[in-house]
Short mmCIF file of C-alpha atoms and ligand atoms in Angstrom, two decimals:
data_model
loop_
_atom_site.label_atom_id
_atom_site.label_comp_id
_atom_site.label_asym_id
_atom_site.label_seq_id
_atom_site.Cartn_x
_atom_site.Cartn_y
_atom_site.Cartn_z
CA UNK A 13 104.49 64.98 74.02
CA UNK A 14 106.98 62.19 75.14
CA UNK A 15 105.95 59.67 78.34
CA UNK A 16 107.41 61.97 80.81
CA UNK A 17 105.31 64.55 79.91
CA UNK A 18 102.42 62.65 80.04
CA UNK A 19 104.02 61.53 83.52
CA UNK A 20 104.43 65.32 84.24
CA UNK A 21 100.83 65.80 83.55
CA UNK A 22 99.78 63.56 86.21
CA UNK A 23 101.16 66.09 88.92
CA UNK A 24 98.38 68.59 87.88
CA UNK A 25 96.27 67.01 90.22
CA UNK A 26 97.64 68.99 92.40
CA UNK A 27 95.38 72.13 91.46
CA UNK A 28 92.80 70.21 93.43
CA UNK A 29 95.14 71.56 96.52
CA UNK A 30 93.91 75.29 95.36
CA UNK A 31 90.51 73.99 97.15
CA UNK A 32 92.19 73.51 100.50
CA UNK A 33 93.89 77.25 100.31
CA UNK A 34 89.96 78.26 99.36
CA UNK A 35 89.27 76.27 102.99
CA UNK A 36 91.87 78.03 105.01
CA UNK A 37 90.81 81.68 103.50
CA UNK A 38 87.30 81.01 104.13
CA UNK A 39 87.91 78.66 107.12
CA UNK A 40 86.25 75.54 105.32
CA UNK A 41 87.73 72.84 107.52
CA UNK A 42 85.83 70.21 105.23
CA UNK A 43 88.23 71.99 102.14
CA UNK A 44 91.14 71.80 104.68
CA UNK A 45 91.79 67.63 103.25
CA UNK A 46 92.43 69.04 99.40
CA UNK A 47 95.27 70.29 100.89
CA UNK A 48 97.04 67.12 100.81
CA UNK A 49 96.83 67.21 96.32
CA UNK A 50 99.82 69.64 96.84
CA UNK A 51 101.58 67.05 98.51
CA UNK A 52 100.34 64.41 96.15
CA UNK A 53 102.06 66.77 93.77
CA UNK A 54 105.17 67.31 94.97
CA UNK A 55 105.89 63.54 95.73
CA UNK A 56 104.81 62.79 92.00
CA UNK A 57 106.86 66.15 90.71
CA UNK A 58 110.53 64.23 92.11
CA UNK A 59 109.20 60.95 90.64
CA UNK A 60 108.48 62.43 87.41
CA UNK A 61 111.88 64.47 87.26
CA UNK A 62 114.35 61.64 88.07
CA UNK A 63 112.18 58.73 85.93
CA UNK A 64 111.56 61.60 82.80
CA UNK A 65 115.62 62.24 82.58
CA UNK A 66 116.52 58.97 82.75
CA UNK A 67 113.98 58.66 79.66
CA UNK A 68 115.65 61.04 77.89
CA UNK A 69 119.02 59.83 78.00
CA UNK A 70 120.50 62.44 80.85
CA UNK A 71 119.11 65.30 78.72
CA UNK A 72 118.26 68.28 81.48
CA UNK A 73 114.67 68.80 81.95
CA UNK A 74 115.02 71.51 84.01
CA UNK A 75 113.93 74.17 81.40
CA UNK A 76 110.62 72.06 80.36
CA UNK A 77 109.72 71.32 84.57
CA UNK A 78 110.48 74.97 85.79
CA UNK A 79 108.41 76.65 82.86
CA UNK A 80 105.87 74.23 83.12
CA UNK A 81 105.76 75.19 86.71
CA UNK A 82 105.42 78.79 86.06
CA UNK A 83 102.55 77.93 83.47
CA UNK A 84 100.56 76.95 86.92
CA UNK A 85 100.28 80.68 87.96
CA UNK A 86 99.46 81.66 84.86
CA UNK A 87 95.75 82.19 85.77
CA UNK A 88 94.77 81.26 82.63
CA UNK A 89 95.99 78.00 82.43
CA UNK A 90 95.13 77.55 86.26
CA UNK A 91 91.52 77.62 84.97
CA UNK A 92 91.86 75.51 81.27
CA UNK A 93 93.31 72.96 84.02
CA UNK A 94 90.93 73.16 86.49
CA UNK A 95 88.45 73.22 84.02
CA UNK A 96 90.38 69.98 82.53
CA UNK A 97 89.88 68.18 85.32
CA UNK A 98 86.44 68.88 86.26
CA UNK A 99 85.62 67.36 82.45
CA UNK A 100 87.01 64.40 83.70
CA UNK A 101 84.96 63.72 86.61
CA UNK A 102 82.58 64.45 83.72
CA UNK A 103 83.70 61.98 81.17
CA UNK A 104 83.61 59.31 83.59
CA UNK A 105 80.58 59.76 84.98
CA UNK A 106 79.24 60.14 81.01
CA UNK A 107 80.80 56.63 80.48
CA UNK A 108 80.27 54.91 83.81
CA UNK A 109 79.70 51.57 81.40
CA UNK A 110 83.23 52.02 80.33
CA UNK A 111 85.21 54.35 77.76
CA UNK A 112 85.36 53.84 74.15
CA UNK A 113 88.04 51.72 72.88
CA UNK A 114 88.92 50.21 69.35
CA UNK A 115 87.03 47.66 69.65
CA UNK A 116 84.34 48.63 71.02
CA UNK A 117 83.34 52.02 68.85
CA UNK A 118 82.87 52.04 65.50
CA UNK A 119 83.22 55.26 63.66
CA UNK A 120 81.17 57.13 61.87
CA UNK A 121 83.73 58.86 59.02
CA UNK A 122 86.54 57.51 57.29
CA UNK A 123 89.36 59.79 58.41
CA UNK A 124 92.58 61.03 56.13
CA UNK A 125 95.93 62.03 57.76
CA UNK A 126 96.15 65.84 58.41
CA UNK A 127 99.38 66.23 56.44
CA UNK A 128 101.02 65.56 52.82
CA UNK A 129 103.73 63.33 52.96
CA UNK A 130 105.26 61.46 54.96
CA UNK A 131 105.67 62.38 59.04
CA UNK A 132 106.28 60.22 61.80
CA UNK A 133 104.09 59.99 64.76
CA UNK A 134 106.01 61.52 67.52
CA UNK A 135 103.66 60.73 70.55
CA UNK A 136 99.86 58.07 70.44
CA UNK A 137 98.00 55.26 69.26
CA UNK A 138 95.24 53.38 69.42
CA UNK A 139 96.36 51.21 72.88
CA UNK A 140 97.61 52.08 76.61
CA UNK A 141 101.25 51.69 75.71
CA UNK A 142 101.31 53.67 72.84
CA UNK A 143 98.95 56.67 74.45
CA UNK A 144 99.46 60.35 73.64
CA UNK A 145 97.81 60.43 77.29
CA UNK A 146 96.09 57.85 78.33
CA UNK A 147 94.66 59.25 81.47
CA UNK A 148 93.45 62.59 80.22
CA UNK A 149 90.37 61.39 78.87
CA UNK A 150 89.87 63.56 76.14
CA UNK A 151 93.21 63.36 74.43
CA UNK A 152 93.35 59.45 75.24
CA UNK A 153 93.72 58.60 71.47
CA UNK A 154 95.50 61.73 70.59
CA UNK A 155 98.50 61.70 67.84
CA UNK A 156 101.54 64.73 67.59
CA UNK A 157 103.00 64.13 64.63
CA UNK A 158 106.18 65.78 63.51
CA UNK A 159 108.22 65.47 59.95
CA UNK A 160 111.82 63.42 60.79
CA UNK A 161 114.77 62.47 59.16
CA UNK A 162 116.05 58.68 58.55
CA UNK A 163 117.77 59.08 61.83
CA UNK A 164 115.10 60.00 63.77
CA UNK A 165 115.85 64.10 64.01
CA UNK A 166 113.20 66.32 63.46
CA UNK A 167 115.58 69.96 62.50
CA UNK A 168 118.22 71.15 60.89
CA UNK A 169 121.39 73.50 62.27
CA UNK A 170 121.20 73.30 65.75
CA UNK A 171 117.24 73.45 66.35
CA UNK A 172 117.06 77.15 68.10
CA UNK A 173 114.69 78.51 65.04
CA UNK A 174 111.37 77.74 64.25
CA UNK A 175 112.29 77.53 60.73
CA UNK A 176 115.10 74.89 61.50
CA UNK A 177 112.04 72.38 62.61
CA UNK A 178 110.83 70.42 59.56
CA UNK A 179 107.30 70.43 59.64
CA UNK A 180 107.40 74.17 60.45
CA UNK A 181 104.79 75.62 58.66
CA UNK A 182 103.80 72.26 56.42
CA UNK A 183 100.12 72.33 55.22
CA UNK A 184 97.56 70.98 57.39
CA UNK A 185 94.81 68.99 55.84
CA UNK A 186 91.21 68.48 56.50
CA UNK A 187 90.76 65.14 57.98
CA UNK A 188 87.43 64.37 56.50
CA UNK A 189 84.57 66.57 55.20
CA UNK A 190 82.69 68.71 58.11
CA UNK A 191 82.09 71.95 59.02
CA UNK A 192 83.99 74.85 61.04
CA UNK A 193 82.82 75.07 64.23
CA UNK A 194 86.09 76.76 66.12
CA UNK A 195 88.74 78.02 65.59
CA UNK A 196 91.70 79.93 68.13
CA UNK A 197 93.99 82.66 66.49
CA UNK A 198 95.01 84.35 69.22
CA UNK A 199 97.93 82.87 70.45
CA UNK A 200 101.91 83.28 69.27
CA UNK A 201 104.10 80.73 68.02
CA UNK A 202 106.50 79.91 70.93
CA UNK A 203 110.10 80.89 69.60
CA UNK A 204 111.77 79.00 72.50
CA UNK A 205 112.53 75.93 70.71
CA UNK A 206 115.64 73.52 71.28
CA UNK A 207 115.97 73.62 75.12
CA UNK A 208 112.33 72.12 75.78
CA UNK A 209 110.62 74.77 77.60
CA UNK A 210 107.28 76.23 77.08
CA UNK A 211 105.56 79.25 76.76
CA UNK A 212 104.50 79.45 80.18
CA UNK A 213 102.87 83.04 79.78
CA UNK A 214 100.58 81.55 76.95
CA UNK A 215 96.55 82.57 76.81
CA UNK A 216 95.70 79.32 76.26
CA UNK A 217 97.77 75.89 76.09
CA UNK A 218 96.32 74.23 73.57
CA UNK A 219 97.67 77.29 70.82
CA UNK A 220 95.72 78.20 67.72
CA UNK A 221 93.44 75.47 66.74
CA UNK A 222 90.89 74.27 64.77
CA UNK A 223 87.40 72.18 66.26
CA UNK A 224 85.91 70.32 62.90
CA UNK A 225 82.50 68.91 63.34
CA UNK A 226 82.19 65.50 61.17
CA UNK A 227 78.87 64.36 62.24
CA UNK A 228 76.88 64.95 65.54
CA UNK A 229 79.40 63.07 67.89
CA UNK A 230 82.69 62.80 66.03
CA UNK A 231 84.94 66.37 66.15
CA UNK A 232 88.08 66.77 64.79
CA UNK A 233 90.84 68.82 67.12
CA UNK A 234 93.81 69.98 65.88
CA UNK A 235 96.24 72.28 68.01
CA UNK A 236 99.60 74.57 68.01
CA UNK A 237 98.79 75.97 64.47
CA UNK A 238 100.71 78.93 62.99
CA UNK A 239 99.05 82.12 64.01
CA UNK A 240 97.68 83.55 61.23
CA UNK A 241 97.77 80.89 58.99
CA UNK A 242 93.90 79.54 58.94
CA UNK A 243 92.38 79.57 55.13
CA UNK A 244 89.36 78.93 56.25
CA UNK A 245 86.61 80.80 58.73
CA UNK A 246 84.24 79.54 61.75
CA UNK A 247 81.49 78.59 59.56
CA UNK A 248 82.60 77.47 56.59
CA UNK A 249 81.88 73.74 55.28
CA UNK A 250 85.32 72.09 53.96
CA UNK A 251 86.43 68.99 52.15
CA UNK A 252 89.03 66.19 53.51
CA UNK A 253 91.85 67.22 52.09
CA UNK A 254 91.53 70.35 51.89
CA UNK A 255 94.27 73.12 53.35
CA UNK A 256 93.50 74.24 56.54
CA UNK A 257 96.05 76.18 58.13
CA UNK A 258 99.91 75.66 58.71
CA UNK A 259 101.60 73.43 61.44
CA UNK A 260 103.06 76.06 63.87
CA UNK A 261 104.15 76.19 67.78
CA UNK A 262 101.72 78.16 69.61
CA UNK A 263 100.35 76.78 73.10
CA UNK A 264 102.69 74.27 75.03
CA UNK A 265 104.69 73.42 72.46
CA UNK A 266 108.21 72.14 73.18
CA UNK A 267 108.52 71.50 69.16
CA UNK A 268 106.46 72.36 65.65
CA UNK A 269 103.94 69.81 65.34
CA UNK A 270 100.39 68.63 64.52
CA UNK A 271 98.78 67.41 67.26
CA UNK A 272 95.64 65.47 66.45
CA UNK A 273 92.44 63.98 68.01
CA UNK A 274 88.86 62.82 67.56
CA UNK A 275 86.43 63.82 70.31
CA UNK A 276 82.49 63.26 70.93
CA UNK A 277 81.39 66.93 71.61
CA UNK A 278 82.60 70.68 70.68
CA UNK A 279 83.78 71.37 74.02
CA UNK A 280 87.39 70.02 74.67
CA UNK A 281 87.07 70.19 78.31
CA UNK A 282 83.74 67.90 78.12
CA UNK A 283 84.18 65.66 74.94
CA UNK A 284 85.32 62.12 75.11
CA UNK A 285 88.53 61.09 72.98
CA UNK A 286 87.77 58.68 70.64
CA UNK A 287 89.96 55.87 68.52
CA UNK A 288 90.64 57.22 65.45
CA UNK A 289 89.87 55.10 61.56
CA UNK A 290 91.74 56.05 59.27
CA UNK A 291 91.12 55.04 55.66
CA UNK A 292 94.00 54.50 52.80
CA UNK A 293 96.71 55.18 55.32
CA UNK A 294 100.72 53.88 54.14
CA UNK A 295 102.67 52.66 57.29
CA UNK A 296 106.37 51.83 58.09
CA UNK A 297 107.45 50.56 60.81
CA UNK A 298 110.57 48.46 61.63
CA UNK A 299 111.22 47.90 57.75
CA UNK A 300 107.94 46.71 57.20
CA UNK A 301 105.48 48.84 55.15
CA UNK A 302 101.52 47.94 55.02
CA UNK A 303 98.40 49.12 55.27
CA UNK A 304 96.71 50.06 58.42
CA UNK A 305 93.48 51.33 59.94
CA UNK A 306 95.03 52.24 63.34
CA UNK A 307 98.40 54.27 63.76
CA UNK A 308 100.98 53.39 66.37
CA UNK A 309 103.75 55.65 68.10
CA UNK A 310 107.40 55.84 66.06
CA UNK A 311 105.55 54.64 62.82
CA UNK A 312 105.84 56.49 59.60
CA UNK A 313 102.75 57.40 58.34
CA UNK A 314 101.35 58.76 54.32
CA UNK A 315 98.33 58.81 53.04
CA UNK A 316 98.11 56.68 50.01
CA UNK A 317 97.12 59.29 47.10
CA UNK A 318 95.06 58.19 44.87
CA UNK A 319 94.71 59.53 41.04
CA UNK A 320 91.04 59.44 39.80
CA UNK A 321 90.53 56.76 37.10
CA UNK A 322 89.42 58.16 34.41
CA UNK A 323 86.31 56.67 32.97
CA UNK A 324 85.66 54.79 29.99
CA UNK A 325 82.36 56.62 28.30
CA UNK A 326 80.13 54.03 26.98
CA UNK A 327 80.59 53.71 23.12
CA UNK A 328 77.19 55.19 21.73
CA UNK A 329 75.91 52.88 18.74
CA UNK A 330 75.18 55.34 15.76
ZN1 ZN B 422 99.63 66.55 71.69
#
């Protein structure tokens, strides 16, 4: 969620190095070179560690780093990263004139927040700076969104519960009208919470989630839903707006929250992030509140609800 993770991330380029053991087994001395990505990966690993606590004000990191470590023999999430990065080569090669941006795509729906209320955006924008994760391609413009108080926390008591986390279990909203065209309920909601591991034993990282198709090349994404909680089927066309599910903490999920983004294609692996519109949104930031197309990291973020005016029926002349 935060920069170090994103930092963190960077280090899985290391699975590349699973090539070079596929060398030495099969005595591929071409393979035998991948074996330096492990290296690659251990030199960024330290990096990450020492720049990531720092970040975080001293906090330990230890629990988030050695379950997040674990999660790489997990063969399951061996192969959603492997297949992660092979999308990439993918993505660039599908973009070789350059990636979309904000100012260079245009979309094709007018997009609502995926929440009542007011939350904050915990983690993305629509620049470099502000990135959920700028260099995995797919989730470049992706948003996590979480509910926080004035100062900034996002629980109550002492944060060990699921229930103490704000946003636990807060509606999730249709982003625009589309239909159904995935959805994940297979996966628990992570009951480690306050110490900033993750569920490293997890069938699939991303959680329960929910693929909406807008039109042919814009697809909503939204992950770590509530098990269980869907209210609507694979299938089925819905309205923006309408209830979707409930914001949970399955997949690798240090925290409850909604994590957001717009892609080109069904397949997550394959599918380009894209910039995401949104229409009628409220923003605060730094004491200032406005309106905005484009959301930015730390800003507090509504959609404006609007009441239907009522109209005035024509007086009929008798
Ligand atoms: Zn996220």
């Amino acid at each position: 969620m935060k920069s170090w993770i994103q930092k963190f991330v960077w280090t899985n380029l290391q699975h590349l190095g699973v090539l070079g053991v596929v060398g030495l087994i099969f005595e591929i001395q071409l393979l035998h070179w991948f074996l330096l990505f492990y290296l690659f990966g251990l030199v960024k690993l330290f990096q990450s560690l020492q720049e990531a606590e720092n970040e975080a004000g001293g906090k330990s990191l230890f629990p988030f780093y050695m379950t997040f470590i674990l999660s790489q023999f997990n063969p399951i999430i061996f192969s959603q990263v492997l297949f992660q990065n092979l999308g990439q080569i993918y993505i660039l090669i599908r973009n070789y004139k350059g990636l979309p941006d904000k100012n260079n795509y245009h979309n094709k729906n007018l997009f609502h927040l995926p929440f009542k209320g007011k939350w904050m955006v915990y983690n993305g924008g629509s620049v470099k700076q502000n990135s959920h994760s700028w260099e995995i391609l797919t989730q470049r413009y992706a948003y996590d969104f979480v509910i926080a108080d004035e100062g900034g926390k996002t629980f109550k008591n002492d944060g060990k519960e699921l229930t103490d986390y704000y946003c636990f279990n807060k509606e999730i909203l249709a982003p625009a009208d589309g239909k159904v065209v995935k959805i994940n309920n297979l996966v628990r909601d992570y009951p480690g919470v306050g110490d900033l591991s993750v569920d490293w034993k997890v069938i699939d990282f991303r959680g329960n989630f929910i693929i909406i198709e807008h039109s042919t090349d814009e697809y909503s994404f939204i992950a770590h839903i509530r098990k269980n909680s869907f209210l609507v089927n694979e299938g089925d066309w819905i309205k923006k707006g309408q209830v979707i599910g409930r914001c949970g903490n399955s997949g690798h999920s240090t925290e409850p929250h909604i994590h957001y983004h717009l892609q080109n294609r069904k397949t997550m692996w394959f599918a380009t992030g894209l910039p995401v519109k949104f229409n009628n949104v409220e923003v605060e930031d730094k004491g200032l509140s406005y309106i905005s197309d484009y959301i930015e990291k730390n800003q507090r973020v509504s959609n404006i609800v609007t009441t239907p005016s009522i109209k005035q029926l024509p007086v009929e002349p008798c």
